[in-house]
PDB file of C-alpha atoms in Angstrom:
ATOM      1  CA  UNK A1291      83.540 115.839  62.527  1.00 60.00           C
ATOM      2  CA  UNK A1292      81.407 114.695  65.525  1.00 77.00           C
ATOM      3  CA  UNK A1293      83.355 114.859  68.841  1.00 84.00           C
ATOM      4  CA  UNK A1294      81.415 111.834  70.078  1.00 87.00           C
ATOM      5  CA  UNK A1295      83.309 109.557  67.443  1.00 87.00           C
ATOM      6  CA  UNK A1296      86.360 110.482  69.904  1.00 88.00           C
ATOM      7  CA  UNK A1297      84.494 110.121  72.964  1.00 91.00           C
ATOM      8  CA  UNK A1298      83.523 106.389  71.641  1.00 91.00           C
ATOM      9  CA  UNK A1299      87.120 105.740  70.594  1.00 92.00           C
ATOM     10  CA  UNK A1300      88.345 107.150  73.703  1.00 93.00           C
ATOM     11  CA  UNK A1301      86.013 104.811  75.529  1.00 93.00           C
ATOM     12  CA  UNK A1302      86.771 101.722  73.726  1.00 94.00           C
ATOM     13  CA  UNK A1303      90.545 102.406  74.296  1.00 95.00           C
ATOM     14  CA  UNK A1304      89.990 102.785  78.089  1.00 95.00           C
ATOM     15  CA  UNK A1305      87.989  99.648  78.930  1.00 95.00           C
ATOM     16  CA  UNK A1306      90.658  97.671  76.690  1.00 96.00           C
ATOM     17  CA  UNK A1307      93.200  98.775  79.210  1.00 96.00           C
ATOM     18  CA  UNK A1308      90.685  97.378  82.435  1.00 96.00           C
ATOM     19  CA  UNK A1309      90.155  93.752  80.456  1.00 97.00           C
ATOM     20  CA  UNK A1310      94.471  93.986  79.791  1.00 97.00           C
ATOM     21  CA  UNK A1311      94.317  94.743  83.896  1.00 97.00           C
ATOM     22  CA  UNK A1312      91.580  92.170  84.568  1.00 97.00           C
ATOM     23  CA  UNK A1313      93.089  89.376  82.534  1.00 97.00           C
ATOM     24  CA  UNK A1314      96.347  90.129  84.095  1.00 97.00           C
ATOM     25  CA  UNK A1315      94.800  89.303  87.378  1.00 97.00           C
ATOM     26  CA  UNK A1316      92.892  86.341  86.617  1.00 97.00           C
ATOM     27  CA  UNK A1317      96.056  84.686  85.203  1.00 97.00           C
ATOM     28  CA  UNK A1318      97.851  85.051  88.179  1.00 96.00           C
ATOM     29  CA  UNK A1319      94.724  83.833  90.607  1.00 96.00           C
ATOM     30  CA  UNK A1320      97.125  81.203  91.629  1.00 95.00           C
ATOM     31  CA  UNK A1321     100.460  83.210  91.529  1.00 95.00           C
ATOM     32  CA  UNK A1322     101.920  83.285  95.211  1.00 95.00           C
ATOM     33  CA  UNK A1323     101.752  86.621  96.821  1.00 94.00           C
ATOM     34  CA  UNK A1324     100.704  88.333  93.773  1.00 95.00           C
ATOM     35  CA  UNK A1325      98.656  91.505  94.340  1.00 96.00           C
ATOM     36  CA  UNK A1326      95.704  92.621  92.030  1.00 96.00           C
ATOM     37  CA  UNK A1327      95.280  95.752  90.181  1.00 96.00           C
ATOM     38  CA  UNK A1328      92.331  97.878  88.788  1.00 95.00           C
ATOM     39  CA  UNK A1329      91.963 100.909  86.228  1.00 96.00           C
ATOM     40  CA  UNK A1330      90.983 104.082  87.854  1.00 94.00           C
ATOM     41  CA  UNK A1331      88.821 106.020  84.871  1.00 94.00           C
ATOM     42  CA  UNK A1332      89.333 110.003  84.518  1.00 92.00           C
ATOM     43  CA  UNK A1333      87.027 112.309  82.521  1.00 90.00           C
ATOM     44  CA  UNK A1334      89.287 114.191  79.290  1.00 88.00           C
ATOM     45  CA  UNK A1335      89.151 118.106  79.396  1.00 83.00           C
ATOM     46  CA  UNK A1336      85.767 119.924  78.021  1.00 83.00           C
ATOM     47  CA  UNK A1337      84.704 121.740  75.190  1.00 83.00           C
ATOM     48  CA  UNK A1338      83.270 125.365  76.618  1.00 84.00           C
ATOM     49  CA  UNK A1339      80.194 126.102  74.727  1.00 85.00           C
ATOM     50  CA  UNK A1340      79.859 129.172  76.738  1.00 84.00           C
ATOM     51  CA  UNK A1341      81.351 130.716  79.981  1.00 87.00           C
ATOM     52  CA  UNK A1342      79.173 130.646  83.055  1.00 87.00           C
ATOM     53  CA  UNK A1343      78.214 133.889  84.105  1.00 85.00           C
ATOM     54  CA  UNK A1344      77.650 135.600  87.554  1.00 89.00           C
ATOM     55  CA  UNK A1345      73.774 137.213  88.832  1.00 87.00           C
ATOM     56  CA  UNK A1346      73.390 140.782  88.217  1.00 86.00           C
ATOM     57  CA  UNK A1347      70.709 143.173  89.276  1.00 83.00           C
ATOM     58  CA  UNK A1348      68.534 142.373  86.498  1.00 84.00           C
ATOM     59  CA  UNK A1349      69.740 138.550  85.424  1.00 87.00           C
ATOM     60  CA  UNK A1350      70.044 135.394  87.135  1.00 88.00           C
ATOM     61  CA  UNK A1351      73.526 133.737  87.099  1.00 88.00           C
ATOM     62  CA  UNK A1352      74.080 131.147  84.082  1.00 85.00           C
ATOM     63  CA  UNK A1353      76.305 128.173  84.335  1.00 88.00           C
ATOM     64  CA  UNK A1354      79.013 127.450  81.787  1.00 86.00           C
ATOM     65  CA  UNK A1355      77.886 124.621  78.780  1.00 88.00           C
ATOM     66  CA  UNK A1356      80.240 122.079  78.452  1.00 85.00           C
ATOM     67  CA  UNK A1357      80.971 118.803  76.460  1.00 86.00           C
ATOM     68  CA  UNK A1358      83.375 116.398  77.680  1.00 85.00           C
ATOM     69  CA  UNK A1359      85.896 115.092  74.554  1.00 87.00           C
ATOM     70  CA  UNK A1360      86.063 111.258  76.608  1.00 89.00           C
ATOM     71  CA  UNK A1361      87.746 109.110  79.075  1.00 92.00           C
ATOM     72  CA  UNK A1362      91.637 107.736  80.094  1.00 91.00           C
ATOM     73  CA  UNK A1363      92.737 105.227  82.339  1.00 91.00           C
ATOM     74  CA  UNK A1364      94.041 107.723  85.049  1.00 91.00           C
ATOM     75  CA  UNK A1365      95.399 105.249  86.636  1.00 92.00           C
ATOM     76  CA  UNK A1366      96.623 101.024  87.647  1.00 94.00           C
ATOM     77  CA  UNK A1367      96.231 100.668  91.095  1.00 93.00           C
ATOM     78  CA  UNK A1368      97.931  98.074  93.140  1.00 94.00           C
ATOM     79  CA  UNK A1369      95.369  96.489  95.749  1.00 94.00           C
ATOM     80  CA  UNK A1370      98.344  95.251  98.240  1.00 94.00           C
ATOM     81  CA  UNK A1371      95.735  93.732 100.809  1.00 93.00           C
ATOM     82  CA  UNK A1372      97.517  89.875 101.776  1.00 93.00           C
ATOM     83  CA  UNK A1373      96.110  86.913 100.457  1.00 94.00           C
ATOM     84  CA  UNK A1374      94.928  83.923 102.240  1.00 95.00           C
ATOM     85  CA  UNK A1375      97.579  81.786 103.851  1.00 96.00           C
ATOM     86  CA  UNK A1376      97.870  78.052 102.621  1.00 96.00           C
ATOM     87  CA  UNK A1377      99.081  75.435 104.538  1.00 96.00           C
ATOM     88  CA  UNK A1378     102.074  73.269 102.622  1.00 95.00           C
ATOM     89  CA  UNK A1379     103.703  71.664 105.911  1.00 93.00           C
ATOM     90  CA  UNK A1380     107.241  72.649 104.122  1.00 94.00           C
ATOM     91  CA  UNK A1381     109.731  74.208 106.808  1.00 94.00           C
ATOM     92  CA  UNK A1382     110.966  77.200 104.032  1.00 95.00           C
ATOM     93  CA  UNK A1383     107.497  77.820 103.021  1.00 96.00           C
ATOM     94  CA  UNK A1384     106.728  81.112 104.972  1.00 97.00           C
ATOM     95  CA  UNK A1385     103.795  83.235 104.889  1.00 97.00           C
ATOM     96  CA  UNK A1386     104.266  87.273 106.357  1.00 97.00           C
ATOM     97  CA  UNK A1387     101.301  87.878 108.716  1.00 95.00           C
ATOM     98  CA  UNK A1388     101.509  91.598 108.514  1.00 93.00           C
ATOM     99  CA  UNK A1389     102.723  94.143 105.517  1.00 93.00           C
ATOM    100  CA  UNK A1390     106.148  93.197 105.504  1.00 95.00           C
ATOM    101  CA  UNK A1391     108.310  91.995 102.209  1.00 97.00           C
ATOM    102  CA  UNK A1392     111.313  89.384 102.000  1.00 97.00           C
ATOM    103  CA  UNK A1393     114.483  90.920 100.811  1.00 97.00           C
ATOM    104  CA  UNK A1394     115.835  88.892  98.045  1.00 97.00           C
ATOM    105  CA  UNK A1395     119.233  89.761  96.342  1.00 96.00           C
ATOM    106  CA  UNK A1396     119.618  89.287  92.457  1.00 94.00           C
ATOM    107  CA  UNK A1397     122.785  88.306  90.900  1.00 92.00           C
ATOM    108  CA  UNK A1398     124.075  92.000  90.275  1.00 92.00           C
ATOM    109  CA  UNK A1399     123.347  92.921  93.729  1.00 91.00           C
ATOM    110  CA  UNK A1400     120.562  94.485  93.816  1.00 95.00           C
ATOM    111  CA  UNK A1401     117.832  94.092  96.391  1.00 96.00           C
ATOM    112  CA  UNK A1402     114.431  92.938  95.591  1.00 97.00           C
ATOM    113  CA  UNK A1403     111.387  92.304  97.626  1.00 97.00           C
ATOM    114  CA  UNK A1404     108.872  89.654  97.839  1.00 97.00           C
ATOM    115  CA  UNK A1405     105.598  88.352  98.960  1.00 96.00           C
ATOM    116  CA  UNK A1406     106.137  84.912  97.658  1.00 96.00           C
ATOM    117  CA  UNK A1407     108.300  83.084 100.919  1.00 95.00           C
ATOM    118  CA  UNK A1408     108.815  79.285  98.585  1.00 96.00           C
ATOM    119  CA  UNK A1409     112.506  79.494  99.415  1.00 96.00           C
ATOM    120  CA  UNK A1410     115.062  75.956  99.660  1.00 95.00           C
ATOM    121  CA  UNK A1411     118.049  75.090 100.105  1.00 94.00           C
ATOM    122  CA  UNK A1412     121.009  75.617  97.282  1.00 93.00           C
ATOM    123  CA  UNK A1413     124.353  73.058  96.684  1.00 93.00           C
ATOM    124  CA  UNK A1414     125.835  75.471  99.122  1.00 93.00           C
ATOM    125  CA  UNK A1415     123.222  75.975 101.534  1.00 94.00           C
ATOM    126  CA  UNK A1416     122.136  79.374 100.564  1.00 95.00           C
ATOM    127  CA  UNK A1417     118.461  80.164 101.050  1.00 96.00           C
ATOM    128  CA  UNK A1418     117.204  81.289  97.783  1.00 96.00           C
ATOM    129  CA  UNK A1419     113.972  81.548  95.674  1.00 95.00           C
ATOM    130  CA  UNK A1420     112.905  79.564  93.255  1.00 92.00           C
ATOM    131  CA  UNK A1421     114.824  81.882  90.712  1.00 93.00           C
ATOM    132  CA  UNK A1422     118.093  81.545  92.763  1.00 94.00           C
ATOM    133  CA  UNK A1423     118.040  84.868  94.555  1.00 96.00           C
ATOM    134  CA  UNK A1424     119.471  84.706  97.751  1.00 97.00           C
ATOM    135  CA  UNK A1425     117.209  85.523 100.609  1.00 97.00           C
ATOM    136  CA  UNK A1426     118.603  88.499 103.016  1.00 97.00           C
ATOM    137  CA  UNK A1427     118.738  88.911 106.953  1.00 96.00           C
ATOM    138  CA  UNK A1428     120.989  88.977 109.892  1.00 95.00           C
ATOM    139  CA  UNK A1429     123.734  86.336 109.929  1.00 94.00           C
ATOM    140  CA  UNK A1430     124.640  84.492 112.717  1.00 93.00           C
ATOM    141  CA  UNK A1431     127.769  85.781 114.150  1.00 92.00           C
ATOM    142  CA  UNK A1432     131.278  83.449 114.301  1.00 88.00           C
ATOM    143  CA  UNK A1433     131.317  80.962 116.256  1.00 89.00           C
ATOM    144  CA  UNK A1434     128.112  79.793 116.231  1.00 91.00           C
ATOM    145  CA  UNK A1435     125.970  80.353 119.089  1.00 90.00           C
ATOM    146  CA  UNK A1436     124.029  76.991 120.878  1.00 91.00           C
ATOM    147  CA  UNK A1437     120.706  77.796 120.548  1.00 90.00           C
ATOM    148  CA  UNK A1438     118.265  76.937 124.141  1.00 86.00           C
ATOM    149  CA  UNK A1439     115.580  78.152 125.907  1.00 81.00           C
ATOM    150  CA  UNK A1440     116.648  81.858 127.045  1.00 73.00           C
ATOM    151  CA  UNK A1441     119.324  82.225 124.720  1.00 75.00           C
ATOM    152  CA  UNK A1442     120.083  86.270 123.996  1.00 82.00           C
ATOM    153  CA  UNK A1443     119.768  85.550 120.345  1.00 85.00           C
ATOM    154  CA  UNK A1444     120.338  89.074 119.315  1.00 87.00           C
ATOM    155  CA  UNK A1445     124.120  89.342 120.495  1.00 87.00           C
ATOM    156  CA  UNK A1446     123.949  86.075 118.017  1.00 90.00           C
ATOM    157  CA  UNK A1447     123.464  88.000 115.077  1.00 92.00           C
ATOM    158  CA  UNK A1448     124.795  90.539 113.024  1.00 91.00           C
ATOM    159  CA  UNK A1449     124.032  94.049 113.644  1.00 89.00           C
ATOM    160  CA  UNK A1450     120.198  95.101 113.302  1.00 83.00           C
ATOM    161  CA  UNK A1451     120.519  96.518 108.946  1.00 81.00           C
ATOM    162  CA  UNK A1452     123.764  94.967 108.346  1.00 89.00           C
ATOM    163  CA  UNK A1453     122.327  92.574 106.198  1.00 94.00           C
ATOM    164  CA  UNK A1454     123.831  89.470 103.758  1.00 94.00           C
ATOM    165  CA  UNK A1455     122.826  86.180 102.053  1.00 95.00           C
ATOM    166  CA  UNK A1456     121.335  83.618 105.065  1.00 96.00           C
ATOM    167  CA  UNK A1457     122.816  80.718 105.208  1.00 95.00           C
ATOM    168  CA  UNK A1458     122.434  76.934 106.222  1.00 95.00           C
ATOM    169  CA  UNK A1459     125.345  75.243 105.779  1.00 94.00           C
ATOM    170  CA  UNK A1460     125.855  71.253 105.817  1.00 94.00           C
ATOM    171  CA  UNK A1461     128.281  70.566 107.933  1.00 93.00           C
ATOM    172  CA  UNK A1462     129.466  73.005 111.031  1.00 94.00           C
ATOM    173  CA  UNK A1463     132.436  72.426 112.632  1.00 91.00           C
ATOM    174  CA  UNK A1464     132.336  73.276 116.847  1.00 89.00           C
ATOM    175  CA  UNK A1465     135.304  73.164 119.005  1.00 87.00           C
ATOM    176  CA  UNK A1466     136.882  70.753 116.296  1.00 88.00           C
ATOM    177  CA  UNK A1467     134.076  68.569 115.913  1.00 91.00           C
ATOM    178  CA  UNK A1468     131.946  68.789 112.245  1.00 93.00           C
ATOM    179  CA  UNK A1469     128.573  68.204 112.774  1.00 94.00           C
ATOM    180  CA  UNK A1470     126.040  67.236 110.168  1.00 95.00           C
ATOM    181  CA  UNK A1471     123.286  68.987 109.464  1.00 94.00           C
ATOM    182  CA  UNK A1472     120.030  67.177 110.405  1.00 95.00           C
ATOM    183  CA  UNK A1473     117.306  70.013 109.977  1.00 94.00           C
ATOM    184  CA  UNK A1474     115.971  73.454 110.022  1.00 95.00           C
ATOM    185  CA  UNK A1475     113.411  75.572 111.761  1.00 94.00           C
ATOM    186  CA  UNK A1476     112.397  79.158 111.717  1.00 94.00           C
ATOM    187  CA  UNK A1477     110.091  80.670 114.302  1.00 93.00           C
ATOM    188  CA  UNK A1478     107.788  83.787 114.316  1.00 93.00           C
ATOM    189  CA  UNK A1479     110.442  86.423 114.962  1.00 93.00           C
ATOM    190  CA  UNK A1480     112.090  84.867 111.642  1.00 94.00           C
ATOM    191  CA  UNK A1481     114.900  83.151 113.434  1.00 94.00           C
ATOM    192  CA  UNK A1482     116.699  80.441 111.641  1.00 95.00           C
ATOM    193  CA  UNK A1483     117.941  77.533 113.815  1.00 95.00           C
ATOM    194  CA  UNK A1484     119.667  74.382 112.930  1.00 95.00           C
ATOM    195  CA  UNK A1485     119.802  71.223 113.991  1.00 95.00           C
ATOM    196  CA  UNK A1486     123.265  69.388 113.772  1.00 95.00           C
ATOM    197  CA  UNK A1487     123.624  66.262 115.318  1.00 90.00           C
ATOM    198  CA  UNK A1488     121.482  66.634 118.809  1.00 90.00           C
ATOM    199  CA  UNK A1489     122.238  70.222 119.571  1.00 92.00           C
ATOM    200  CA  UNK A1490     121.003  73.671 118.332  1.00 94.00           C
ATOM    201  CA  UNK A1491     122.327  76.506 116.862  1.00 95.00           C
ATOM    202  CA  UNK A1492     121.595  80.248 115.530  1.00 95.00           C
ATOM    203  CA  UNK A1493     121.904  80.158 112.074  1.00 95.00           C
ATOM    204  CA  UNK A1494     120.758  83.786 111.112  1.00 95.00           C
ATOM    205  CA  UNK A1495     117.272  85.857 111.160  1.00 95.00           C
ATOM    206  CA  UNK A1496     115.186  86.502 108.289  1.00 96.00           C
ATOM    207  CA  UNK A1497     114.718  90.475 107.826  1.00 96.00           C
ATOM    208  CA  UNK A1498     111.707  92.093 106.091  1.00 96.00           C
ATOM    209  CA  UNK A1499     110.927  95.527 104.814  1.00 96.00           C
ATOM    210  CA  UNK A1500     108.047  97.827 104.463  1.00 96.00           C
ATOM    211  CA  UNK A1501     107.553 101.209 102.438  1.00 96.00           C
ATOM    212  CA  UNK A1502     105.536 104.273 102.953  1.00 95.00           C
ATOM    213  CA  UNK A1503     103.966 103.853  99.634  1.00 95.00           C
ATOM    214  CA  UNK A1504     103.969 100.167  98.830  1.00 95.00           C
ATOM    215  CA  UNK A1505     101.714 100.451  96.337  1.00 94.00           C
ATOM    216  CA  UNK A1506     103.990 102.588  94.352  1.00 95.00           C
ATOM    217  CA  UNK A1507     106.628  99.498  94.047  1.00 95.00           C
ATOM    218  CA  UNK A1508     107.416  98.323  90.183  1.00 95.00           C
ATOM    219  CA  UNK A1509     106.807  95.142  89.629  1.00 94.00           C
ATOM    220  CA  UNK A1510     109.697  93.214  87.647  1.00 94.00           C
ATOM    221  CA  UNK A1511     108.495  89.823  87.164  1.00 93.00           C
ATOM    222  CA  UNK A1512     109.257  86.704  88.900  1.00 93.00           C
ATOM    223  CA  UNK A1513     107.083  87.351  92.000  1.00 95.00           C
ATOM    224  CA  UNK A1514     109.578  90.510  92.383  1.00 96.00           C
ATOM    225  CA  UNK A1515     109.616  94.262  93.175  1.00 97.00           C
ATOM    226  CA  UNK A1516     111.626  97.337  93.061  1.00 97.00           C
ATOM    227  CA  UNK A1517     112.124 100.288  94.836  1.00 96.00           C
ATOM    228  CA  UNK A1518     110.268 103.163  92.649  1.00 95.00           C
ATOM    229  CA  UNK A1519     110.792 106.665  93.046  1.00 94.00           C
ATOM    230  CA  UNK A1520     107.413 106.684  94.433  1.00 94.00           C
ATOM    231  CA  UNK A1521     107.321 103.903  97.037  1.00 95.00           C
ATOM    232  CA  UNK A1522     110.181 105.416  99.086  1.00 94.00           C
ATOM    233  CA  UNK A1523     112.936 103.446 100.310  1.00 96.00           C
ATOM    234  CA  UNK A1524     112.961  99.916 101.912  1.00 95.00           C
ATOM    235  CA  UNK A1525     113.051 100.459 106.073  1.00 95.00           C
ATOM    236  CA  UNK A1526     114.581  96.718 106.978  1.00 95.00           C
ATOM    237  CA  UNK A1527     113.435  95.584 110.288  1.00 94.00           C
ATOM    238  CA  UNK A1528     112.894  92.683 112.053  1.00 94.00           C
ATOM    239  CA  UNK A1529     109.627  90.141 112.073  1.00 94.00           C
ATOM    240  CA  UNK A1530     107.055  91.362 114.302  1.00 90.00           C
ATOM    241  CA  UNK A1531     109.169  95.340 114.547  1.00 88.00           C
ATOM    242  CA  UNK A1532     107.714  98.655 113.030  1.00 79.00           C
ATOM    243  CA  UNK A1533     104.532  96.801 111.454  1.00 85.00           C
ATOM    244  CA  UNK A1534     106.690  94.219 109.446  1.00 93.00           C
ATOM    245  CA  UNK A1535     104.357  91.529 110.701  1.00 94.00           C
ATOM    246  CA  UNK A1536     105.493  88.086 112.133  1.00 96.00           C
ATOM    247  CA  UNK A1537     106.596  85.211 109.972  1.00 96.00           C
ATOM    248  CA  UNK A1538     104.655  81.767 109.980  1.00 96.00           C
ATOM    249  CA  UNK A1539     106.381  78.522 108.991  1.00 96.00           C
ATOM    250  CA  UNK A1540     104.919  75.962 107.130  1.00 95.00           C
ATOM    251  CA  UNK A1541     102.377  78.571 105.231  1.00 96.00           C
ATOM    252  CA  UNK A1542     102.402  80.113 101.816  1.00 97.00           C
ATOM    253  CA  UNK A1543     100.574  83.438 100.809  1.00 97.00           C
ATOM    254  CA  UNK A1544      97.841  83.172  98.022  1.00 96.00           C
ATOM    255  CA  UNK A1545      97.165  85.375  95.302  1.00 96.00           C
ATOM    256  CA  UNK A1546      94.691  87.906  96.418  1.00 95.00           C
ATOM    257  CA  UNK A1547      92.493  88.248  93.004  1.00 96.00           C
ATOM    258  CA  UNK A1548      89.080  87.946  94.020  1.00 95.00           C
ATOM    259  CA  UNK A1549      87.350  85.969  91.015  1.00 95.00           C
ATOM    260  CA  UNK A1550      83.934  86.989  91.540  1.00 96.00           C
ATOM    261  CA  UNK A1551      85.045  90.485  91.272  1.00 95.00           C
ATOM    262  CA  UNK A1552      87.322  90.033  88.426  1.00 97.00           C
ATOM    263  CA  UNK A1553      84.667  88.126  86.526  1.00 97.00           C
ATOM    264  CA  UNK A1554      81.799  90.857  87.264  1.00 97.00           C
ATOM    265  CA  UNK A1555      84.252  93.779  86.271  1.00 96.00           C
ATOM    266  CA  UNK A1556      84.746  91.738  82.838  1.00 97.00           C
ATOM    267  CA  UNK A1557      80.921  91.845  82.279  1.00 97.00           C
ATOM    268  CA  UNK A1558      81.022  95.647  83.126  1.00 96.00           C
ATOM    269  CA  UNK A1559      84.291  96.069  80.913  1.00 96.00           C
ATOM    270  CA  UNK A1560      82.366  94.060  77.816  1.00 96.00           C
ATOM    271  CA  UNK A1561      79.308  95.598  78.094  1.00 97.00           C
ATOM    272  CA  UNK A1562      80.578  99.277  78.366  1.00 95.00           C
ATOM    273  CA  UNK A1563      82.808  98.568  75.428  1.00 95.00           C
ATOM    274  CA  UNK A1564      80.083  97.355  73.428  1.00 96.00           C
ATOM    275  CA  UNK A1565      78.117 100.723  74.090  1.00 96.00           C
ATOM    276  CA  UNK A1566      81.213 103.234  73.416  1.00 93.00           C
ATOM    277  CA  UNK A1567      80.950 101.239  69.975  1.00 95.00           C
ATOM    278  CA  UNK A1568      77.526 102.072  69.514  1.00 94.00           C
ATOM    279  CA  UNK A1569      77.920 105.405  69.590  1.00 92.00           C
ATOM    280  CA  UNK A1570      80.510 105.249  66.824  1.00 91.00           C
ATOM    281  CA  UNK A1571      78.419 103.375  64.665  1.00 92.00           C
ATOM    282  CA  UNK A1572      75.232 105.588  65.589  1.00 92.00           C
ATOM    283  CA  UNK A1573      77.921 109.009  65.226  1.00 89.00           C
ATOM    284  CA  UNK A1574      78.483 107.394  61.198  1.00 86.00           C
ATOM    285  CA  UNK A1575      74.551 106.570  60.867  1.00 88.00           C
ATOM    286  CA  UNK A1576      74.015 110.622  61.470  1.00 88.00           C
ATOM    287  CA  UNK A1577      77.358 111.579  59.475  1.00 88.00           C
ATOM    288  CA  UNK A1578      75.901 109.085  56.684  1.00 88.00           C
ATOM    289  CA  UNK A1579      72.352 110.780  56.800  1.00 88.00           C
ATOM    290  CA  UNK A1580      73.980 114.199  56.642  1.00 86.00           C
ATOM    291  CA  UNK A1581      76.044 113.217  53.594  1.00 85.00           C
ATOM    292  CA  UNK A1582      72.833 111.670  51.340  1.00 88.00           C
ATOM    293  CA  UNK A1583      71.241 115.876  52.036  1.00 85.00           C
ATOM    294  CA  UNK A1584      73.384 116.748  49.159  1.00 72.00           C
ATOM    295  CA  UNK A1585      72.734 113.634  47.095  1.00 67.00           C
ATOM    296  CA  UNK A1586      68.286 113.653  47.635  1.00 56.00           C
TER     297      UNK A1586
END
């Protein structure tokens, strides 16, 4: 049987796998934070039709014939450039300038990371997702600390890595007085403050993490990753520490699928596809031909 019936079928499997990846990432051109992939092709192992030989004193040096058997999808690469930031005015809309994730907690305890920062305000004032996980950081320590101009906001908080669930609570009660909660800002450094009645205080500090490899993070759905055995562990810092990058209010991070590209790579993928089917039906034509020798 002709090899190049494989090759074509290997072909035509391949380029199926780049429109799968390409329609994957013009689905999500408006998915928050989401980061586009691509197909890296790799060349199948050769048929030796002969060895290639080394010069002797009387003969030249030959090189070895060989014909390739196709083409796999070697690999899915992750493009984890950030997207644009959009402005949305909300407070809990935040955008990471820098390589940093949010560290989201699902509800068996396991820590998740995100690009996507659309977080609110739960019945109990928990900052969560739009899927309910709870958003990690530092806590602000008991009893609250006033927040002003010059305040050592780190003795405020809980220890740098000793991370839980932030919190903005309703109502705070301060040397026997409850307070209302009126609103909520966050600055650069990811601090949470909150207003209750006129004054200030530390409510907690929004921690990110980065990976060695953070391209090798699984995606799980929901605007969500997990640690692979590939990425490397989560190192949890603070905004604007150990190239985390700083955290802007107000902003949300868009998808970072470039259509033109996407839409230029489906040409490619059609078009190549098209060919590798070609050859199948041309491989039959000359199978066909052979076949009628014994029939003229």
């Amino acid at each position: 049987m002709l090899k190049s019936l494989y090759s074509g079928v290997s072909g035509m499997k391949g380029f199926q796998t780049k429109m799968d990846v390409i329609s994957d990432n013009i689905a999500n051109v408006n998915t928050m934070g989401f980061k586009s992939s691509r197909v890296i092709f790799e060349d199948l192992m050769s048929q030796n039709m002969s060895t290639s030989s080394a010069a002797s004193n009387n003969l030249g040096g030959t090189n070895a014939k060989q014909i390739g058997l196709g083409v796999k999808a070697g690999s899915i690469d992750k493009d984890t450039s950030a997207g644009s930031p959009q402005s949305t005015g909300r407070t809990l809309d935040f955008y990471i300038n820098g390589g940093g994730y949010f560290i989201v907690q699902n509800e068996n305890g396991e820590d998740l990371y995100t690009r996507d920062g659309a977080f609110s305000r739960d019945n109990q004032g928990n900052l969560t997702t739009s899927d309910g996980l709870k958003v990690m950081g530092r806590a602000a320590t008991t009893p609250l600390t006033e927040y002003t101009d010059g305040t050592n906001t780190d003795s405020a908080l809980a220890a740098s890595g000793n991370l839980s669930a932030l919190t903005i609570p309703s109502t705070i009660t301060v040397n026997g007085t409850t307070l209302n909660y009126d609103s909520v800002s966050v600055d650069q450094s990811g601090l949470v403050i909150g207003k209750y009645g006129s004054q200030n205080f530390v409510l907690g500090k929004v921690s990110l993490a980065t990976f060695n490899n953070a391209a090798g993070l699984e995606n799980v759905g929901g605007n969500n990753y997990a640690v692979s055995s590939n990425s490397g562990a989560a190192i949890v810092a603070d905004p604007g520490d150990t190239g985390t990058g700083t955290v802007i209010s107000g902003e949300l991070e868009m998808s970072n699928v470039d259509l033109s590209s996407e839409f230029t790579e489906m040409i490619v993928a059609n078009r190549a596809y098209q060919a590798n089917a070609k050859t199948i039906t041309t491989s039959d034509e000359m199978l066909q031909t052979l076949i009628n020798l014994k029939q003229s």
